[in-house]
Tab-separated table of C-alpha atoms in Angstrom:
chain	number	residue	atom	x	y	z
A	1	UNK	CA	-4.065	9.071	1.909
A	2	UNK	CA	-4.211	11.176	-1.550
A	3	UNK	CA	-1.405	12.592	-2.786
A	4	UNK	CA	-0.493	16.500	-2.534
A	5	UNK	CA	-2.399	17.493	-5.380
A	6	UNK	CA	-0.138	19.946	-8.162
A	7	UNK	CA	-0.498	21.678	-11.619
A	8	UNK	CA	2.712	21.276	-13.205
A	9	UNK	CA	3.336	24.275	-15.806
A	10	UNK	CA	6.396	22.043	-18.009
A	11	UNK	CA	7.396	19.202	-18.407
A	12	UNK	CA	9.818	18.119	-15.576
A	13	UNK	CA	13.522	18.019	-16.241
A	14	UNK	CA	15.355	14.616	-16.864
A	15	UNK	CA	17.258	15.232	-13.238
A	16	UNK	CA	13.604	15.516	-11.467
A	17	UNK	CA	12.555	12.868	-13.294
A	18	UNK	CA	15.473	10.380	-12.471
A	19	UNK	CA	15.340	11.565	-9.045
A	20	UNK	CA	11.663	10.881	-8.735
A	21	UNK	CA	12.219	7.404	-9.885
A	22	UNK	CA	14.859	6.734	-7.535
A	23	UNK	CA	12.291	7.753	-4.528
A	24	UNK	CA	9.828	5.759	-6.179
A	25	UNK	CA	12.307	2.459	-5.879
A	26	UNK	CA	13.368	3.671	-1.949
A	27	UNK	CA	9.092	3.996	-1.084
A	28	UNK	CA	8.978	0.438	-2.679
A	29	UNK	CA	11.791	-0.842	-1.467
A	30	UNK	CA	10.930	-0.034	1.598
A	31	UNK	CA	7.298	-1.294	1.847
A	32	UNK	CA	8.750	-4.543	0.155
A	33	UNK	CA	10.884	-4.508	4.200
A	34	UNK	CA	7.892	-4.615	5.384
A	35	UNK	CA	6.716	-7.635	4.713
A	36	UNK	CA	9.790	-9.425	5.187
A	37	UNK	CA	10.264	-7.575	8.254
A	38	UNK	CA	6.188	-7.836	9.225
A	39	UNK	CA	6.730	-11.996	8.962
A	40	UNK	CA	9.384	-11.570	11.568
A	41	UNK	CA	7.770	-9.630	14.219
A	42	UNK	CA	4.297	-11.577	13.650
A	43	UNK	CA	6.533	-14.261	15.512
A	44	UNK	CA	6.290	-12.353	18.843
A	45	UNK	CA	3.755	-9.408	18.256
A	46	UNK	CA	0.344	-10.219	17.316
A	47	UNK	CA	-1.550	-8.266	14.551
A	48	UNK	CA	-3.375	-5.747	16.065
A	49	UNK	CA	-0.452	-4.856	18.858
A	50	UNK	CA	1.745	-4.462	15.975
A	51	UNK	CA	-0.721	-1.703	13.907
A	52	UNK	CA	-1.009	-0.364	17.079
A	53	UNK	CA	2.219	0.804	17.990
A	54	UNK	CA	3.324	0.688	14.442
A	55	UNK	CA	1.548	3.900	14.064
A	56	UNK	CA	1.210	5.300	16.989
A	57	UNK	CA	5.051	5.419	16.942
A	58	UNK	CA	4.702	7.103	13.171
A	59	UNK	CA	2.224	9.277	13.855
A	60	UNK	CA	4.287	12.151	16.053
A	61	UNK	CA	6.693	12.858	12.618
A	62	UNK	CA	3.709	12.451	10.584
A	63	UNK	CA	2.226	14.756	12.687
A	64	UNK	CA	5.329	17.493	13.084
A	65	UNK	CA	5.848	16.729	8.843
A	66	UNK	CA	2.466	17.757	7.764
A	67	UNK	CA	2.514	20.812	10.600
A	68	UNK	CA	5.653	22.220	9.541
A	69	UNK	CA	6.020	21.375	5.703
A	70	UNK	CA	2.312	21.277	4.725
A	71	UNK	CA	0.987	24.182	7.367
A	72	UNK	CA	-2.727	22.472	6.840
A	73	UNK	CA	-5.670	24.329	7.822
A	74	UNK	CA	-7.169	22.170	10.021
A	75	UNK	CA	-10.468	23.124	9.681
A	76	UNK	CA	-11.148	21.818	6.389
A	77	UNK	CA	-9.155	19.189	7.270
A	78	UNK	CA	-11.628	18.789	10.114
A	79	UNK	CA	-14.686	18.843	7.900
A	80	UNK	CA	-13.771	16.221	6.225
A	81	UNK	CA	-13.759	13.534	8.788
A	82	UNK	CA	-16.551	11.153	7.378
A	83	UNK	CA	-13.924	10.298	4.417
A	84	UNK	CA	-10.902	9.989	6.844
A	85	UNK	CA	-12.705	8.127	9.329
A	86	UNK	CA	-13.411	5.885	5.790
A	87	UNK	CA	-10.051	6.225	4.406
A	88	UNK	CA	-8.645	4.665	7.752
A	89	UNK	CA	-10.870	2.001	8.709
A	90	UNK	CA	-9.818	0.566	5.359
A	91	UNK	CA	-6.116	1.876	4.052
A	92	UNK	CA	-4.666	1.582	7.825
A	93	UNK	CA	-6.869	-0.815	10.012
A	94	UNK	CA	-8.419	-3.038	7.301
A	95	UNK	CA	-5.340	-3.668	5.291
A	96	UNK	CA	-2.989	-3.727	7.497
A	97	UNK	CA	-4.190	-6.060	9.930
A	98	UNK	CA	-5.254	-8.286	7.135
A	99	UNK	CA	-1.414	-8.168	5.868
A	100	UNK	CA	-0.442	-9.226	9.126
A	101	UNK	CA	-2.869	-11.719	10.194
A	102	UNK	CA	-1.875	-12.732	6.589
A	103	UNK	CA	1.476	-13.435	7.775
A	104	UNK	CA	1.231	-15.651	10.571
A	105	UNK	CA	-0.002	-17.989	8.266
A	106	UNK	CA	1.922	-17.770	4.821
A	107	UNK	CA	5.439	-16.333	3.728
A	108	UNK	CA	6.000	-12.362	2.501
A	109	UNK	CA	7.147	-14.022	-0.831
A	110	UNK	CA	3.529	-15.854	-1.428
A	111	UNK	CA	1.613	-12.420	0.252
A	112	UNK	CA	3.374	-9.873	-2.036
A	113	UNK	CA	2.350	-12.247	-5.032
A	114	UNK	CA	-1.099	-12.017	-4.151
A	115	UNK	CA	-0.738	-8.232	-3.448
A	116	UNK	CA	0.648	-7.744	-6.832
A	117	UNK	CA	-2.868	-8.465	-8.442
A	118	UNK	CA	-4.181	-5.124	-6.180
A	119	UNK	CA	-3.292	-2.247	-8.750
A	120	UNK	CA	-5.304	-4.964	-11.335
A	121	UNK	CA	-8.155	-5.418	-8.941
A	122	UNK	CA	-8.670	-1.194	-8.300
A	123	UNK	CA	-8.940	-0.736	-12.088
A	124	UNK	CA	-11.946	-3.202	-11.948
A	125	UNK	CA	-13.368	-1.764	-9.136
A	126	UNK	CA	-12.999	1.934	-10.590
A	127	UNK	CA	-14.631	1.002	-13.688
A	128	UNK	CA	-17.361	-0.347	-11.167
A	129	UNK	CA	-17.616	2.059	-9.138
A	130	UNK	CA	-16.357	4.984	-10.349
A	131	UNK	CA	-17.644	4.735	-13.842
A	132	UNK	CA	-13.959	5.191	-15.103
A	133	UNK	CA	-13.421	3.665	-19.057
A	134	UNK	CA	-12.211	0.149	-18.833
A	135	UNK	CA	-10.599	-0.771	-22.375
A	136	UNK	CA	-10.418	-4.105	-23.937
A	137	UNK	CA	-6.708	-3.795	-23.062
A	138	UNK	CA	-7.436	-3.476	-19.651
A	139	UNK	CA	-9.792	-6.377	-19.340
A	140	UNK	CA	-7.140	-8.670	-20.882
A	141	UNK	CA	-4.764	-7.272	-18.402
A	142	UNK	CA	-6.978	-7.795	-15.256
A	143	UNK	CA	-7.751	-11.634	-16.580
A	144	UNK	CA	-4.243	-12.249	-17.509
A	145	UNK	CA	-3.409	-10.897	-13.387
A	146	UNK	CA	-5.914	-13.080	-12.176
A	147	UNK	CA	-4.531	-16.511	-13.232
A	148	UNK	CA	-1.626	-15.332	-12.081
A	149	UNK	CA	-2.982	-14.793	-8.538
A	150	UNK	CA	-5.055	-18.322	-9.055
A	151	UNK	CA	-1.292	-19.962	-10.421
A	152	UNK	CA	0.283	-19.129	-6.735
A	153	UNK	CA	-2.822	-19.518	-4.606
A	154	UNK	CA	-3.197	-23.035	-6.465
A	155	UNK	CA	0.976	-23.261	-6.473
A	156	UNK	CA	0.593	-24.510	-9.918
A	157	UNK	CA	-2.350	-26.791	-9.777
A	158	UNK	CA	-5.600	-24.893	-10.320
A	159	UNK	CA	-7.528	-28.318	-9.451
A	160	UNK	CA	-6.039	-27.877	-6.054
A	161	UNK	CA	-8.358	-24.966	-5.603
A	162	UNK	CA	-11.772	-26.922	-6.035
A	163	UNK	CA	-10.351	-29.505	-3.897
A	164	UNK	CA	-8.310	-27.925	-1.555
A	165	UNK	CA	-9.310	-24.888	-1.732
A	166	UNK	CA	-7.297	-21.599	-0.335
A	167	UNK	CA	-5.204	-21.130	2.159
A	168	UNK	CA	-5.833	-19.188	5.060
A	169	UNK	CA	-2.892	-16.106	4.216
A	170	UNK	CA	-3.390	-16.081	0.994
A	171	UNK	CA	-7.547	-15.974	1.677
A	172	UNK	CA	-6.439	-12.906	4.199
A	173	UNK	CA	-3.887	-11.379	1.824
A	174	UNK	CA	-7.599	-10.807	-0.480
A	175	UNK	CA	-9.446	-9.056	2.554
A	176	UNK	CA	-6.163	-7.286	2.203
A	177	UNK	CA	-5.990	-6.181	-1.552
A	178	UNK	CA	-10.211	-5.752	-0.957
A	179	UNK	CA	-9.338	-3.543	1.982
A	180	UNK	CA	-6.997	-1.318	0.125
A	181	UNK	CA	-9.095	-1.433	-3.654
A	182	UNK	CA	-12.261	0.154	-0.867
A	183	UNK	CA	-9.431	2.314	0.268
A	184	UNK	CA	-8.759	3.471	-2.984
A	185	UNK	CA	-12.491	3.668	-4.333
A	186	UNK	CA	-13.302	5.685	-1.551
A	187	UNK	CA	-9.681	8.212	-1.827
A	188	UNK	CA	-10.723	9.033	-5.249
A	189	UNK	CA	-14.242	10.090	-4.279
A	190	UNK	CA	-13.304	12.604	-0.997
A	191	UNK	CA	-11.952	15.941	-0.410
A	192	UNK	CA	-8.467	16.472	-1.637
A	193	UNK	CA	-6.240	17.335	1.349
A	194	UNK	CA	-2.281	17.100	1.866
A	195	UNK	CA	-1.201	13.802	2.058
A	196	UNK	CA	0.937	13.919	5.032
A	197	UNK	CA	-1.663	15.380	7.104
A	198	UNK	CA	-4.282	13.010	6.361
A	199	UNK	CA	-1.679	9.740	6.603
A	200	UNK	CA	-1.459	11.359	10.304
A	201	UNK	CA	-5.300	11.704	11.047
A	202	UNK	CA	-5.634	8.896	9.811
A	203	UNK	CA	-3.246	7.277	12.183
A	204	UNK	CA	-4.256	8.770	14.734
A	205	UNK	CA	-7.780	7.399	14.269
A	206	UNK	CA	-6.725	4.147	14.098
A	207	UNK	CA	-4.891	4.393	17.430
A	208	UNK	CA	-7.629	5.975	19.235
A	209	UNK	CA	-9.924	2.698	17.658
A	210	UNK	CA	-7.158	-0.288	18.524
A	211	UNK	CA	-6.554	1.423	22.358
A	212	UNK	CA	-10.069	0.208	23.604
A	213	UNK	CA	-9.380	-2.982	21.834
A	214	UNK	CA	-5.937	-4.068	22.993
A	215	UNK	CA	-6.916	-3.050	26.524
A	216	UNK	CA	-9.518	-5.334	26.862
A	217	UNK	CA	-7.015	-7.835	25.844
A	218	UNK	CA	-4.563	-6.765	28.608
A	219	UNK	CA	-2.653	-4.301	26.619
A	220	UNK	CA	-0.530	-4.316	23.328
A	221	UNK	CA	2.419	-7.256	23.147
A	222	UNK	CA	5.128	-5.165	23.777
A	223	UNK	CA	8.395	-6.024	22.114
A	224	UNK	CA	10.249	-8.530	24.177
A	225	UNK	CA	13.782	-9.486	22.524
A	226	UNK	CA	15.671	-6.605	20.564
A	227	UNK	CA	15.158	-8.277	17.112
A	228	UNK	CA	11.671	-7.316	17.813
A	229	UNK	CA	12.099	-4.196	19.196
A	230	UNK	CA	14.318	-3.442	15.722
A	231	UNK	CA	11.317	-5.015	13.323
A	232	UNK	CA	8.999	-2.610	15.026
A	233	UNK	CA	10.836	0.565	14.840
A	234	UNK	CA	11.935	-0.404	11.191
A	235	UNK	CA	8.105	-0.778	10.477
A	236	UNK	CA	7.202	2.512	12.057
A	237	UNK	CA	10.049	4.625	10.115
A	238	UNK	CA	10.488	2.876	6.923
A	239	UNK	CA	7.171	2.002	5.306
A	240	UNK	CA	5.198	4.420	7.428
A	241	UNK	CA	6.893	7.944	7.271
A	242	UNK	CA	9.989	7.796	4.820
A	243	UNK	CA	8.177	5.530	1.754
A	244	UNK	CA	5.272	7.698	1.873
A	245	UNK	CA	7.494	10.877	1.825
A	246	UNK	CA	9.389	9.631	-1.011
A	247	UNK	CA	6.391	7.996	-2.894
A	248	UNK	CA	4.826	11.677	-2.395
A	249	UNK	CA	7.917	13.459	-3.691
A	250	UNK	CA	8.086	11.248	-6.452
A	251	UNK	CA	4.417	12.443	-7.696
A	252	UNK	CA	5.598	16.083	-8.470
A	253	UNK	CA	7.339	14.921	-11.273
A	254	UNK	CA	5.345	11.418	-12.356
A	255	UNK	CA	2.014	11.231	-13.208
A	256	UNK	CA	0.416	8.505	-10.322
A	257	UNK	CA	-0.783	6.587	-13.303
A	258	UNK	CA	2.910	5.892	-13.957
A	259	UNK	CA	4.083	5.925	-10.580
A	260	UNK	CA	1.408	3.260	-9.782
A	261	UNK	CA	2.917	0.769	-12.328
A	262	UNK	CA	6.113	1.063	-10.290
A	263	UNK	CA	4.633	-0.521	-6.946
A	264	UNK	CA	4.946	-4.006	-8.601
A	265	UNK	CA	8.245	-3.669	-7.871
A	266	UNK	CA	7.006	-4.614	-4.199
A	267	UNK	CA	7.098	-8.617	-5.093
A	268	UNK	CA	10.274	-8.167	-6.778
A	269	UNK	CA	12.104	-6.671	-3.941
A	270	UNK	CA	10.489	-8.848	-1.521
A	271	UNK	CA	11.184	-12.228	-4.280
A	272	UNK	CA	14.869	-11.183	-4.168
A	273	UNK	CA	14.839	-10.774	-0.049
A	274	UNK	CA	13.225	-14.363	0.440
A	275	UNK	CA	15.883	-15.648	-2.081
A	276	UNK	CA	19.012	-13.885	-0.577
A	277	UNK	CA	17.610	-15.039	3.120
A	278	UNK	CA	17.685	-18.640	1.560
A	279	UNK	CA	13.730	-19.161	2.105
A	280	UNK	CA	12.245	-21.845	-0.247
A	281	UNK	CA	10.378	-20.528	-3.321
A	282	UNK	CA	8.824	-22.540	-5.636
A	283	UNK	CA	8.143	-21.967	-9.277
A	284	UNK	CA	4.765	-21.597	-9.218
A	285	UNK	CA	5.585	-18.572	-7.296
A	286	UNK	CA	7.940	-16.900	-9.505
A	287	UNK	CA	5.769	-18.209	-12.922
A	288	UNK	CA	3.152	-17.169	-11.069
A	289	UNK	CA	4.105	-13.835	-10.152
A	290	UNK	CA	5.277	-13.158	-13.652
A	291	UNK	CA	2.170	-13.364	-14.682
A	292	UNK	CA	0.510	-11.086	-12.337
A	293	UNK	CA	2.637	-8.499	-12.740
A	294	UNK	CA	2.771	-9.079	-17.266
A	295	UNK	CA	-0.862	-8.606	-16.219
A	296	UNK	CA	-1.185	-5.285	-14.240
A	297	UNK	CA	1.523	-3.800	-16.737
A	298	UNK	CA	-1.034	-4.662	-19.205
A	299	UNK	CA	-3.816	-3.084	-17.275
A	300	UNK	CA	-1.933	-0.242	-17.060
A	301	UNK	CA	-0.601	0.296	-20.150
A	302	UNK	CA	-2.835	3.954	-21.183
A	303	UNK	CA	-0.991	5.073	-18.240
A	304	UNK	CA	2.133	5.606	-19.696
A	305	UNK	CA	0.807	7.481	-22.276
A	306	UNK	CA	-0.566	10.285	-20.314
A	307	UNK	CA	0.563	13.877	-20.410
A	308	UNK	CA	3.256	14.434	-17.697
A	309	UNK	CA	1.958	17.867	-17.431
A	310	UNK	CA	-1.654	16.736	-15.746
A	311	UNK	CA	-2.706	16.958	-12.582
A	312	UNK	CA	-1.673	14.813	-10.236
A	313	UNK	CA	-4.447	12.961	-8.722
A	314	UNK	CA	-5.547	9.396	-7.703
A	315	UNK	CA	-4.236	7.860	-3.855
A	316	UNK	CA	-0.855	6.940	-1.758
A	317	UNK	CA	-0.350	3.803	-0.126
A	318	UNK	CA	1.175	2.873	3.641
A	319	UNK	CA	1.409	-0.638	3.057
């Protein structure tokens, strides 16, 4: 789900900029909601129900968005249906269900911690894949992020893990980050299209995928109390249409490279959720996540120094 792609001629003005940060901190705000919310309706709506209806619910305004605001020609969108087809067996089906299979087994505070190591683990895999320049700065950074994911999956004994070993959210929370670094690799290689419209294709794919499957298990797990009901609908406007609106928004005026840096504010919204709710947290967690996000920050570092007047470029995120 890449990004509208734009050529800025100046430098944006302090007021876009301040505004695009603010929509950065309402997209991760929001996706920060959706794990807390995502542990909730995991209670009563099983994993692949929930993607299910999640998007199928977010894909008409995705749809009537990208119609109306992007006016796609949908015949090169159409050509390109190998990488969409890609894009959303891995940024919609793959992550997602892993995120919530992820949560009927640990808390959103622990599964944001080990998705804070992501933005870490897709500079590795670009320099892998991708053949993009990783620095010495950047190695330090991605090392430093991984004993801070190895810090909570351990929660603060790293003997635990050749003993215990992992458990099983946090070992689904990595298919997760996997899912979405794939996702990434794979964004950064395609066609560039408008963002909205592919978010929607790609939704719809994965609703004309998960149909066949939740039939055969007698239909999707409707929502049965009105807490549920809420979680659902919060899920399918929140995260799904408005963060990626805003997060998109945001990008006309902050290079992604920046903007990217911002989506560690994911375990800090969701840390100070779990700790208003009154959920236990322990500090492993919180030393933990410290360190994963000191980490990525590190990784990260060259991209505050680039030019705000490049082309915007790189990949969204529906998390």
């Amino acid at each position: 789900m890449r990004p509208l792609a734009t050529t800025a001629t100046a430098a944006p003005t302090r007021r876009a900029t301040w505004t695009a940060v603010a929509a950065l901190v309402g997209a991760t705000l929001f996706w920060a909601g959706n794990y807390i919310v995502g542990q909730r309706a995991v209670e009563t709506i099983d994993p692949v129900s929930l993607v299910l209806l999640r998007w199928a619910l977010a894909l008409v305004p995705l749809a009537l968005i990208a119609q109306f605001v992007e006016r796609p020609r949908w015949r090169e969108v159409a050509r390109a249906w190998p990488w969409l087809l890609t894009l959303s067996a891995f940024g919609i089906l793959g992550y997602n269900l892993f995120l919530y299979a992820a949560l009927e087994h640990t808390d959103a505070f622990n599964a944001s911690l080990v998705n804070a190591f992501n933005p870490a683990l897709i500079t590795l895999a670009a320099a892998v894949f991708l053949r993009e320049r990783l620095t010495p700065l950047s190695v330090g950074g991605v090392l430093i992020a991984l004993a801070g994911v190895l810090v909570v999956l351990g929660d603060g004994d790293l003997g635990s893990l050749f003993t215990g070993g992992f458990g099983v959210g946090e070992l689904l929370m990595v298919g997760a980050i996997a899912a979405w670094t794939a996702y990434t690799v794979a964004g950064r290689r395609g066609p560039r299209l408008p963002p909205v419209t592919s978010t929607a294709v790609q939704a719809a794919v994965a609703v004309v995928v998960l149909v066949p499957f939740s039939l055969a298990e007698g239909g999707p797990a409707l929502p049965a109390t009105g807490a549920a009901l809420g979680s659902l609908l919060f899920i399918a406007v929140f995260p799904s249409v408005l963060s990626y609106l805003l997060w998109n928004h945001a990008l006309t005026a902050i290079p992604p490279g920046r903007a990217g840096v911002f989506l560690n504010l994911i375990t800090v919204f969701t840390a100070v959720f779990t700790i208003l709710a009154g959920q236990p947290w322990t500090a492993a967690q919180v030393a933990g996540g410290a360190i994963v996000i000191g980490g990525v920050v590190l990784t990260n570092a060259g991209a505050f120094r680039a030019t705000p007047g490049r082309r915007a470029s790189g990949t969204g995120r529906t998390t």
